[in-house]
Amino acid sequence: MNKKIPSSAKVVVIGGGIAGCSVAYHLAKFGWKDVILLERDQLTSGTTWHAAGLIGQIGASATITKLRNYSLNLYKDLEKETGLATGLKQNGSLTIATTNDRLEELKRQATFAQRFNIEVNELEKYQIKDIYSLINTDDVVGGIFIPKDGQADPVGITNVLAKSAKMYGAQIFEHCSVNKILTKNGSIEGVDTKYGKIKCEYIVLASGMWSRQIANDINVSIPLYPNEHFYILSEPLKEISNSLPVLRDYNNCLYLKEDAGKILVGIFEPKAKPAFTDTYKVPNDFSFGELPEDFDHFEPHLKNAMKRIPALENVGIRKFFNGPEAFTPDTNYLLGETPEVKNFYVCCGFNSIGIQSAGGAGKVTAEWMMNGEVNDDLYSLDISRFEKFHSETKFITERVTESLGDLYAMHWPYKQHKSSRNIKLLPFHNDLKKEGACFGQVAGFERPMWYALNGKKPEYEYSYGYQNWYDAAKYETINTRKNAGLFDLSAFAKFEIKGDTAFNDLQRLCCNNIKNYPGNTTYTQMLNSNGGIVADLTVTCIDANSFRIVTGSSVREHDKKHISENLSKNTTLIDITESLACFGVFGPKSREILTEIFGEHFSNDKFKFGTAKEISLKNNKLIFQRLSFVGELGWEIYVPINISREIYLKLVKVGENYNLSHAGAHALDIMRMEKGYLHWGHDISPAENPFEAGLEFTVKLNKKTDFIGKEALKTKNRIKKKQLTNFVLEKSTPGNPLLLHDEPIYYKDKIVGETTSSNYSFYYKKNMVFGYIDSEIDLKKLNGSNFEVEVAKNKYVMSVQFNPLHDPENNFTKI
């Protein structure tokens, strides 16, 4: 290699696997020519070189599916442009089911694929043998075949991307390790390499399984860790065809592919093995290395493979492979700018699906950097969805033993992780447990999802039909509407914004007009420059130059990052999330409960909707906000964590006289849909503007401050690409059908949109659906019942619900 490396560049990409080469290629192609890629060894060293190279078009979400399809098309095009082979072979993929639940899941995938024009053929048992002659179908109940899926050569694709990147002006240096990432004042300054320093404006960390420990050196959290990942390569089989599809047998944790006349058998087992547990660090020189064999671990799965493909019993094993693959806590990859260091981006954590993902991931990473923001719904991949604790050794090494298996495990609705639990426990956790709480984890908090009734076990029994927590949710929602419900909202993210410039900064950040007199609360969105919704939150004026922001539990780092980046030097942000508990007391009797405990503060005259008040109890100061995500009279109570159990016990004791019931997150979600309220990450995202989402009442285009996104919205209030619509199913019962999100919506037998949220209302006995449809459809001219939603290849008639089911006149704000 040329050891005279440049002294400066606009961007340095660290890592020469398929992800790093994809980022370098897209940056250079899109116009940032001054790009340097540094690889400590050779291109593809680490994990790319030993990847199985499977190419599948359908992902776990619309976003991932789009990125996968972009990757496939990119690889085909670059092979033609460069003349280099990628080994791309679209021989299709066959996925089989051995249970009816798994078949239901596959049918839902097939339904979802229709939104992207991906051909998916549903197969009866007898048809499977025609496609895959070697298979034993004795226990198979059905499957799907995707003709344009296939496989490719990971080394070939990486070399094609590298060559194309250099054609556009990027420089690639192999055998050039990075000793240290250089920062100054919280921003990227450069890198110190084996051959000298390079000053740069941006860094992209695409170092795969090394990324966590590299970033840790500059106190940046990258939540991933490598597992041992196993596959075997058989001796040649005479009867095998090179056009054999990739076979996936999820119920037996298996994938199988033809490889030069042999069969490769790989597994995604439910209890994986973290690698390098002697030091919990990946050795710097582990470039093309392999881990020790563990045949005892692999053998049960090999026996299942032999049952599925009996021909395997008659051939030997040519190669037993064990290599490290990095996994994240939720099996989605890590993209975007890190919260800790400005201009430090990541593109890693691909969970053994890097080959089919890297093309699209490199594209959106380049666009993200060049635009300084995203205009698509990428939150499920954004590294800011995680907090510091997610990358701590104990948490991540335990979680990845489960997340590897999650790839092939049943993707049950409402499924909860079992590993790395009880990270953040509240002082009243055991009290909630005694009340029958079934907990789910959000942002590390153990949050009650529902409360078991009549001595039943507070445990999920997963299903694609009737949910075992429905009886609890029915009781919790109806009782809250009739009497009162007590919700634990402590996981809400909470920030204090202070300083002489705080109000002006918030006016610039928020599209609504922030109220700057103490005790007033504003519901608002924060937008990007294109008008897309970056955050959905409330801002309360606590005192002069002092405000409190409350936002969603899972977007704590995401929203904090966006706010911090847009504050003046004289404005400070303090994260107070874990110093305060929050109780929601909602329902017609909430006023009586709070009055008995705290005094005569809660009449409508004294405490208007959308206001806040500080009330003391035994010298303890609590802040009450009259808001309600469930659409009922009620208050959010913010309590210092040290007295939170005392306040909780008072609420419960007094509440007994008013039929106060505990209520969980499922009840909250059902009730917010009954009221027509939206959820960021499902119903709204940077891919939508407030006018498309029906939130125009929060947009104040006439306010003097030029808030972020204002210019874009001046035209977009007239131009909408889609419209959020509320539907109810004409005929349905709880769990039949079970709608979730991302199901296609039809109008006159044509797909015109997709669902974003769904729930069954026990109070109104209706199945509720939110979804976006084409803006050209004039809902006012329809009779409202011309729509259908498709679930697992079955269609159901829906009608438009023009007003919220619950309290469309907002009477709860006036009482």
PDB file of C-alpha atoms in Angstrom, residues 425-625:
ATOM      1  CA  LEU A 425     -36.794  -0.538  39.065  1.00  0.00           C
ATOM      2  CA  LEU A 426     -38.982   2.084  40.725  1.00  0.00           C
ATOM      3  CA  PRO A 427     -39.460   2.256  44.520  1.00  0.00           C
ATOM      4  CA  PHE A 428     -43.030   0.980  44.159  1.00  0.00           C
ATOM      5  CA  HIS A 429     -42.152  -1.838  41.727  1.00  0.00           C
ATOM      6  CA  ASN A 430     -42.971  -4.616  44.185  1.00  0.00           C
ATOM      7  CA  ASP A 431     -46.288  -2.941  44.997  1.00  0.00           C
ATOM      8  CA  LEU A 432     -47.240  -3.023  41.341  1.00  0.00           C
ATOM      9  CA  LYS A 433     -46.127  -6.627  41.192  1.00  0.00           C
ATOM     10  CA  LYS A 434     -48.441  -7.491  44.084  1.00  0.00           C
ATOM     11  CA  GLU A 435     -51.290  -5.865  42.162  1.00  0.00           C
ATOM     12  CA  GLY A 436     -50.720  -8.386  39.386  1.00  0.00           C
ATOM     13  CA  ALA A 437     -48.634  -6.301  36.999  1.00  0.00           C
ATOM     14  CA  CYS A 438     -47.236  -8.000  33.933  1.00  0.00           C
ATOM     15  CA  PHE A 439     -44.164  -5.941  33.102  1.00  0.00           C
ATOM     16  CA  GLY A 440     -42.643  -4.986  29.787  1.00  0.00           C
ATOM     17  CA  GLN A 441     -39.338  -3.249  29.324  1.00  0.00           C
ATOM     18  CA  VAL A 442     -39.151   0.244  27.839  1.00  0.00           C
ATOM     19  CA  ALA A 443     -35.960   2.325  27.982  1.00  0.00           C
ATOM     20  CA  GLY A 444     -34.758  -0.027  30.715  1.00  0.00           C
ATOM     21  CA  PHE A 445     -37.776   0.635  32.947  1.00  0.00           C
ATOM     22  CA  GLU A 446     -40.040  -2.202  33.992  1.00  0.00           C
ATOM     23  CA  ARG A 447     -43.420  -0.781  32.965  1.00  0.00           C
ATOM     24  CA  PRO A 448     -46.755  -2.433  33.769  1.00  0.00           C
ATOM     25  CA  MET A 449     -48.338  -3.599  30.520  1.00  0.00           C
ATOM     26  CA  TRP A 450     -51.485  -5.021  32.155  1.00  0.00           C
ATOM     27  CA  TYR A 451     -52.702  -6.341  35.485  1.00  0.00           C
ATOM     28  CA  ALA A 452     -53.816  -9.934  35.854  1.00  0.00           C
ATOM     29  CA  LEU A 453     -57.323 -10.492  37.169  1.00  0.00           C
ATOM     30  CA  ASN A 454     -58.758 -13.145  39.487  1.00  0.00           C
ATOM     31  CA  GLY A 455     -55.445 -14.674  40.472  1.00  0.00           C
ATOM     32  CA  LYS A 456     -54.319 -15.428  36.919  1.00  0.00           C
ATOM     33  CA  LYS A 457     -50.620 -15.436  36.119  1.00  0.00           C
ATOM     34  CA  PRO A 458     -49.328 -12.075  34.871  1.00  0.00           C
ATOM     35  CA  GLU A 459     -47.589 -13.664  31.901  1.00  0.00           C
ATOM     36  CA  TYR A 460     -48.079 -13.284  28.175  1.00  0.00           C
ATOM     37  CA  GLU A 461     -49.461 -16.210  26.221  1.00  0.00           C
ATOM     38  CA  TYR A 462     -48.518 -15.171  22.716  1.00  0.00           C
ATOM     39  CA  SER A 463     -50.948 -15.510  19.859  1.00  0.00           C
ATOM     40  CA  TYR A 464     -51.958 -14.072  16.484  1.00  0.00           C
ATOM     41  CA  GLY A 465     -55.551 -14.088  17.690  1.00  0.00           C
ATOM     42  CA  TYR A 466     -57.264 -13.343  20.999  1.00  0.00           C
ATOM     43  CA  GLN A 467     -54.735 -12.017  23.507  1.00  0.00           C
ATOM     44  CA  ASN A 468     -54.701 -13.431  27.016  1.00  0.00           C
ATOM     45  CA  TRP A 469     -54.484  -9.876  28.425  1.00  0.00           C
ATOM     46  CA  TYR A 470     -57.692  -8.723  26.732  1.00  0.00           C
ATOM     47  CA  ASP A 471     -59.841  -9.346  29.824  1.00  0.00           C
ATOM     48  CA  ALA A 472     -57.483  -7.164  31.841  1.00  0.00           C
ATOM     49  CA  ALA A 473     -57.444  -4.408  29.209  1.00  0.00           C
ATOM     50  CA  LYS A 474     -61.233  -4.514  28.998  1.00  0.00           C
ATOM     51  CA  TYR A 475     -61.568  -4.000  32.733  1.00  0.00           C
ATOM     52  CA  GLU A 476     -58.861  -1.320  32.890  1.00  0.00           C
ATOM     53  CA  THR A 477     -60.196   0.767  29.999  1.00  0.00           C
ATOM     54  CA  ILE A 478     -63.874   0.584  30.946  1.00  0.00           C
ATOM     55  CA  ASN A 479     -63.212   1.276  34.611  1.00  0.00           C
ATOM     56  CA  THR A 480     -61.035   4.275  33.745  1.00  0.00           C
ATOM     57  CA  ARG A 481     -63.814   5.655  31.541  1.00  0.00           C
ATOM     58  CA  LYS A 482     -66.446   5.099  34.273  1.00  0.00           C
ATOM     59  CA  ASN A 483     -64.446   5.657  37.459  1.00  0.00           C
ATOM     60  CA  ALA A 484     -60.685   6.199  37.490  1.00  0.00           C
ATOM     61  CA  GLY A 485     -57.469   4.521  36.467  1.00  0.00           C
ATOM     62  CA  LEU A 486     -53.957   4.775  37.908  1.00  0.00           C
ATOM     63  CA  PHE A 487     -51.181   4.619  35.290  1.00  0.00           C
ATOM     64  CA  ASP A 488     -47.450   4.432  35.952  1.00  0.00           C
ATOM     65  CA  LEU A 489     -45.961   6.953  33.484  1.00  0.00           C
ATOM     66  CA  SER A 490     -42.566   7.215  35.156  1.00  0.00           C
ATOM     67  CA  ALA A 491     -40.686   6.067  32.048  1.00  0.00           C
ATOM     68  CA  PHE A 492     -41.619   9.301  30.232  1.00  0.00           C
ATOM     69  CA  ALA A 493     -38.470  11.215  29.271  1.00  0.00           C
ATOM     70  CA  LYS A 494     -38.277  14.529  31.136  1.00  0.00           C
ATOM     71  CA  PHE A 495     -35.974  17.497  30.471  1.00  0.00           C
ATOM     72  CA  GLU A 496     -35.515  20.919  32.028  1.00  0.00           C
ATOM     73  CA  ILE A 497     -34.688  23.766  29.630  1.00  0.00           C
ATOM     74  CA  LYS A 498     -33.348  26.892  31.338  1.00  0.00           C
ATOM     75  CA  GLY A 499     -31.729  30.205  30.497  1.00  0.00           C
ATOM     76  CA  ASP A 500     -32.323  33.690  29.147  1.00  0.00           C
ATOM     77  CA  THR A 501     -32.585  32.317  25.609  1.00  0.00           C
ATOM     78  CA  ALA A 502     -34.678  29.257  26.514  1.00  0.00           C
ATOM     79  CA  PHE A 503     -38.014  30.658  25.335  1.00  0.00           C
ATOM     80  CA  ASN A 504     -36.650  31.878  22.005  1.00  0.00           C
ATOM     81  CA  ASP A 505     -34.932  28.552  21.421  1.00  0.00           C
ATOM     82  CA  LEU A 506     -38.142  26.645  22.087  1.00  0.00           C
ATOM     83  CA  GLN A 507     -40.065  28.950  19.760  1.00  0.00           C
ATOM     84  CA  ARG A 508     -37.544  28.120  17.038  1.00  0.00           C
ATOM     85  CA  LEU A 509     -37.684  24.391  17.790  1.00  0.00           C
ATOM     86  CA  CYS A 510     -41.466  24.041  18.057  1.00  0.00           C
ATOM     87  CA  CYS A 511     -44.130  24.562  15.409  1.00  0.00           C
ATOM     88  CA  ASN A 512     -46.743  25.530  18.009  1.00  0.00           C
ATOM     89  CA  ASN A 513     -46.681  28.809  19.899  1.00  0.00           C
ATOM     90  CA  ILE A 514     -45.008  28.087  23.232  1.00  0.00           C
ATOM     91  CA  LYS A 515     -46.603  29.792  26.230  1.00  0.00           C
ATOM     92  CA  ASN A 516     -44.007  31.563  28.349  1.00  0.00           C
ATOM     93  CA  TYR A 517     -45.981  32.299  31.476  1.00  0.00           C
ATOM     94  CA  PRO A 518     -45.724  29.907  34.445  1.00  0.00           C
ATOM     95  CA  GLY A 519     -48.205  27.079  34.661  1.00  0.00           C
ATOM     96  CA  ASN A 520     -49.079  26.783  30.983  1.00  0.00           C
ATOM     97  CA  THR A 521     -48.499  23.683  28.880  1.00  0.00           C
ATOM     98  CA  THR A 522     -48.245  23.444  25.104  1.00  0.00           C
ATOM     99  CA  TYR A 523     -48.633  20.329  23.000  1.00  0.00           C
ATOM    100  CA  THR A 524     -46.360  20.621  19.981  1.00  0.00           C
ATOM    101  CA  GLN A 525     -44.190  18.926  17.408  1.00  0.00           C
ATOM    102  CA  MET A 526     -40.589  19.626  16.506  1.00  0.00           C
ATOM    103  CA  LEU A 527     -39.874  19.420  12.788  1.00  0.00           C
ATOM    104  CA  ASN A 528     -36.954  19.048  10.423  1.00  0.00           C
ATOM    105  CA  SER A 529     -36.245  21.563   7.668  1.00  0.00           C
ATOM    106  CA  ASN A 530     -38.519  19.633   5.322  1.00  0.00           C
ATOM    107  CA  GLY A 531     -41.449  19.826   7.742  1.00  0.00           C
ATOM    108  CA  GLY A 532     -41.198  16.187   8.833  1.00  0.00           C
ATOM    109  CA  ILE A 533     -42.095  15.407  12.449  1.00  0.00           C
ATOM    110  CA  VAL A 534     -38.942  14.837  14.505  1.00  0.00           C
ATOM    111  CA  ALA A 535     -40.543  14.885  17.956  1.00  0.00           C
ATOM    112  CA  ASP A 536     -43.991  14.961  19.569  1.00  0.00           C
ATOM    113  CA  LEU A 537     -44.076  16.336  23.101  1.00  0.00           C
ATOM    114  CA  THR A 538     -45.372  18.826  25.659  1.00  0.00           C
ATOM    115  CA  VAL A 539     -43.623  21.961  26.907  1.00  0.00           C
ATOM    116  CA  THR A 540     -44.586  23.429  30.290  1.00  0.00           C
ATOM    117  CA  CYS A 541     -43.454  26.788  31.562  1.00  0.00           C
ATOM    118  CA  ILE A 542     -42.375  26.215  35.160  1.00  0.00           C
ATOM    119  CA  ASP A 543     -41.034  29.655  35.910  1.00  0.00           C
ATOM    120  CA  ALA A 544     -39.413  32.625  34.177  1.00  0.00           C
ATOM    121  CA  ASN A 545     -36.830  31.233  31.728  1.00  0.00           C
ATOM    122  CA  SER A 546     -37.522  27.683  32.932  1.00  0.00           C
ATOM    123  CA  PHE A 547     -39.420  25.022  30.995  1.00  0.00           C
ATOM    124  CA  ARG A 548     -40.062  21.319  31.287  1.00  0.00           C
ATOM    125  CA  ILE A 549     -40.318  19.006  28.296  1.00  0.00           C
ATOM    126  CA  VAL A 550     -42.041  15.633  28.586  1.00  0.00           C
ATOM    127  CA  THR A 551     -41.729  13.195  25.715  1.00  0.00           C
ATOM    128  CA  GLY A 552     -41.979   9.484  24.992  1.00  0.00           C
ATOM    129  CA  SER A 553     -40.127   6.836  26.968  1.00  0.00           C
ATOM    130  CA  SER A 554     -38.232   5.273  24.077  1.00  0.00           C
ATOM    131  CA  VAL A 555     -37.146   8.536  22.417  1.00  0.00           C
ATOM    132  CA  ARG A 556     -35.208   9.965  25.353  1.00  0.00           C
ATOM    133  CA  GLU A 557     -31.798  10.123  23.644  1.00  0.00           C
ATOM    134  CA  HIS A 558     -33.278  10.838  20.217  1.00  0.00           C
ATOM    135  CA  ASP A 559     -35.252  13.889  21.343  1.00  0.00           C
ATOM    136  CA  LYS A 560     -32.537  15.092  23.714  1.00  0.00           C
ATOM    137  CA  LYS A 561     -30.045  15.034  20.854  1.00  0.00           C
ATOM    138  CA  HIS A 562     -32.296  17.027  18.538  1.00  0.00           C
ATOM    139  CA  ILE A 563     -33.111  19.619  21.206  1.00  0.00           C
ATOM    140  CA  SER A 564     -29.501  19.997  22.375  1.00  0.00           C
ATOM    141  CA  GLU A 565     -28.252  20.585  18.844  1.00  0.00           C
ATOM    142  CA  ASN A 566     -30.616  23.516  18.469  1.00  0.00           C
ATOM    143  CA  LEU A 567     -30.081  25.338  21.766  1.00  0.00           C
ATOM    144  CA  SER A 568     -28.130  28.548  22.179  1.00  0.00           C
ATOM    145  CA  LYS A 569     -25.012  28.664  24.313  1.00  0.00           C
ATOM    146  CA  ASN A 570     -26.892  30.373  27.135  1.00  0.00           C
ATOM    147  CA  THR A 571     -29.602  27.716  27.276  1.00  0.00           C
ATOM    148  CA  THR A 572     -29.044  24.547  29.265  1.00  0.00           C
ATOM    149  CA  LEU A 573     -30.763  21.169  29.058  1.00  0.00           C
ATOM    150  CA  ILE A 574     -30.878  18.919  32.124  1.00  0.00           C
ATOM    151  CA  ASP A 575     -32.157  15.363  31.864  1.00  0.00           C
ATOM    152  CA  ILE A 576     -34.335  14.733  34.934  1.00  0.00           C
ATOM    153  CA  THR A 577     -35.985  11.528  33.690  1.00  0.00           C
ATOM    154  CA  GLU A 578     -34.867   9.275  36.519  1.00  0.00           C
ATOM    155  CA  SER A 579     -35.225  11.823  39.314  1.00  0.00           C
ATOM    156  CA  LEU A 580     -39.021  11.954  38.957  1.00  0.00           C
ATOM    157  CA  ALA A 581     -41.737   9.333  38.997  1.00  0.00           C
ATOM    158  CA  CYS A 582     -44.958  10.133  37.190  1.00  0.00           C
ATOM    159  CA  PHE A 583     -48.463   8.903  37.973  1.00  0.00           C
ATOM    160  CA  GLY A 584     -51.414   9.389  35.693  1.00  0.00           C
ATOM    161  CA  VAL A 585     -54.749   9.571  37.507  1.00  0.00           C
ATOM    162  CA  PHE A 586     -57.458   9.691  34.856  1.00  0.00           C
ATOM    163  CA  GLY A 587     -61.205   9.285  34.810  1.00  0.00           C
ATOM    164  CA  PRO A 588     -64.406  10.994  36.016  1.00  0.00           C
ATOM    165  CA  LYS A 589     -63.527  10.442  39.674  1.00  0.00           C
ATOM    166  CA  SER A 590     -59.898  11.599  39.408  1.00  0.00           C
ATOM    167  CA  ARG A 591     -60.745  15.069  40.754  1.00  0.00           C
ATOM    168  CA  GLU A 592     -62.363  13.615  43.870  1.00  0.00           C
ATOM    169  CA  ILE A 593     -59.392  11.343  44.568  1.00  0.00           C
ATOM    170  CA  LEU A 594     -56.824  14.116  44.235  1.00  0.00           C
ATOM    171  CA  THR A 595     -58.908  16.616  46.215  1.00  0.00           C
ATOM    172  CA  GLU A 596     -59.174  14.238  49.162  1.00  0.00           C
ATOM    173  CA  ILE A 597     -55.387  13.795  49.225  1.00  0.00           C
ATOM    174  CA  PHE A 598     -54.032  17.206  48.200  1.00  0.00           C
ATOM    175  CA  GLY A 599     -56.823  19.686  48.899  1.00  0.00           C
ATOM    176  CA  GLU A 600     -59.126  22.013  46.986  1.00  0.00           C
ATOM    177  CA  HIS A 601     -56.921  22.742  43.987  1.00  0.00           C
ATOM    178  CA  PHE A 602     -58.564  20.762  41.233  1.00  0.00           C
ATOM    179  CA  SER A 603     -61.820  22.450  40.269  1.00  0.00           C
ATOM    180  CA  ASN A 604     -62.124  23.534  36.665  1.00  0.00           C
ATOM    181  CA  ASP A 605     -62.017  27.184  37.742  1.00  0.00           C
ATOM    182  CA  LYS A 606     -58.792  26.709  39.656  1.00  0.00           C
ATOM    183  CA  PHE A 607     -57.106  24.190  37.370  1.00  0.00           C
ATOM    184  CA  LYS A 608     -57.828  24.530  33.655  1.00  0.00           C
ATOM    185  CA  PHE A 609     -56.970  21.910  31.083  1.00  0.00           C
ATOM    186  CA  GLY A 610     -53.471  22.404  29.643  1.00  0.00           C
ATOM    187  CA  THR A 611     -52.083  24.019  32.773  1.00  0.00           C
ATOM    188  CA  ALA A 612     -49.670  22.965  35.486  1.00  0.00           C
ATOM    189  CA  LYS A 613     -49.454  23.735  39.193  1.00  0.00           C
ATOM    190  CA  GLU A 614     -47.017  23.088  41.999  1.00  0.00           C
ATOM    191  CA  ILE A 615     -48.690  21.625  45.095  1.00  0.00           C
ATOM    192  CA  SER A 616     -46.943  20.736  48.330  1.00  0.00           C
ATOM    193  CA  LEU A 617     -47.639  17.752  50.540  1.00  0.00           C
ATOM    194  CA  LYS A 618     -45.771  17.677  53.841  1.00  0.00           C
ATOM    195  CA  ASN A 619     -43.091  20.026  52.478  1.00  0.00           C
ATOM    196  CA  ASN A 620     -42.672  17.902  49.375  1.00  0.00           C
ATOM    197  CA  LYS A 621     -43.237  19.766  46.121  1.00  0.00           C
ATOM    198  CA  LEU A 622     -45.135  17.959  43.391  1.00  0.00           C
ATOM    199  CA  ILE A 623     -46.000  19.260  39.945  1.00  0.00           C
ATOM    200  CA  PHE A 624     -49.426  18.434  38.539  1.00  0.00           C
ATOM    201  CA  GLN A 625     -50.276  18.819  34.866  1.00  0.00           C
TER     202      GLN A 625
END
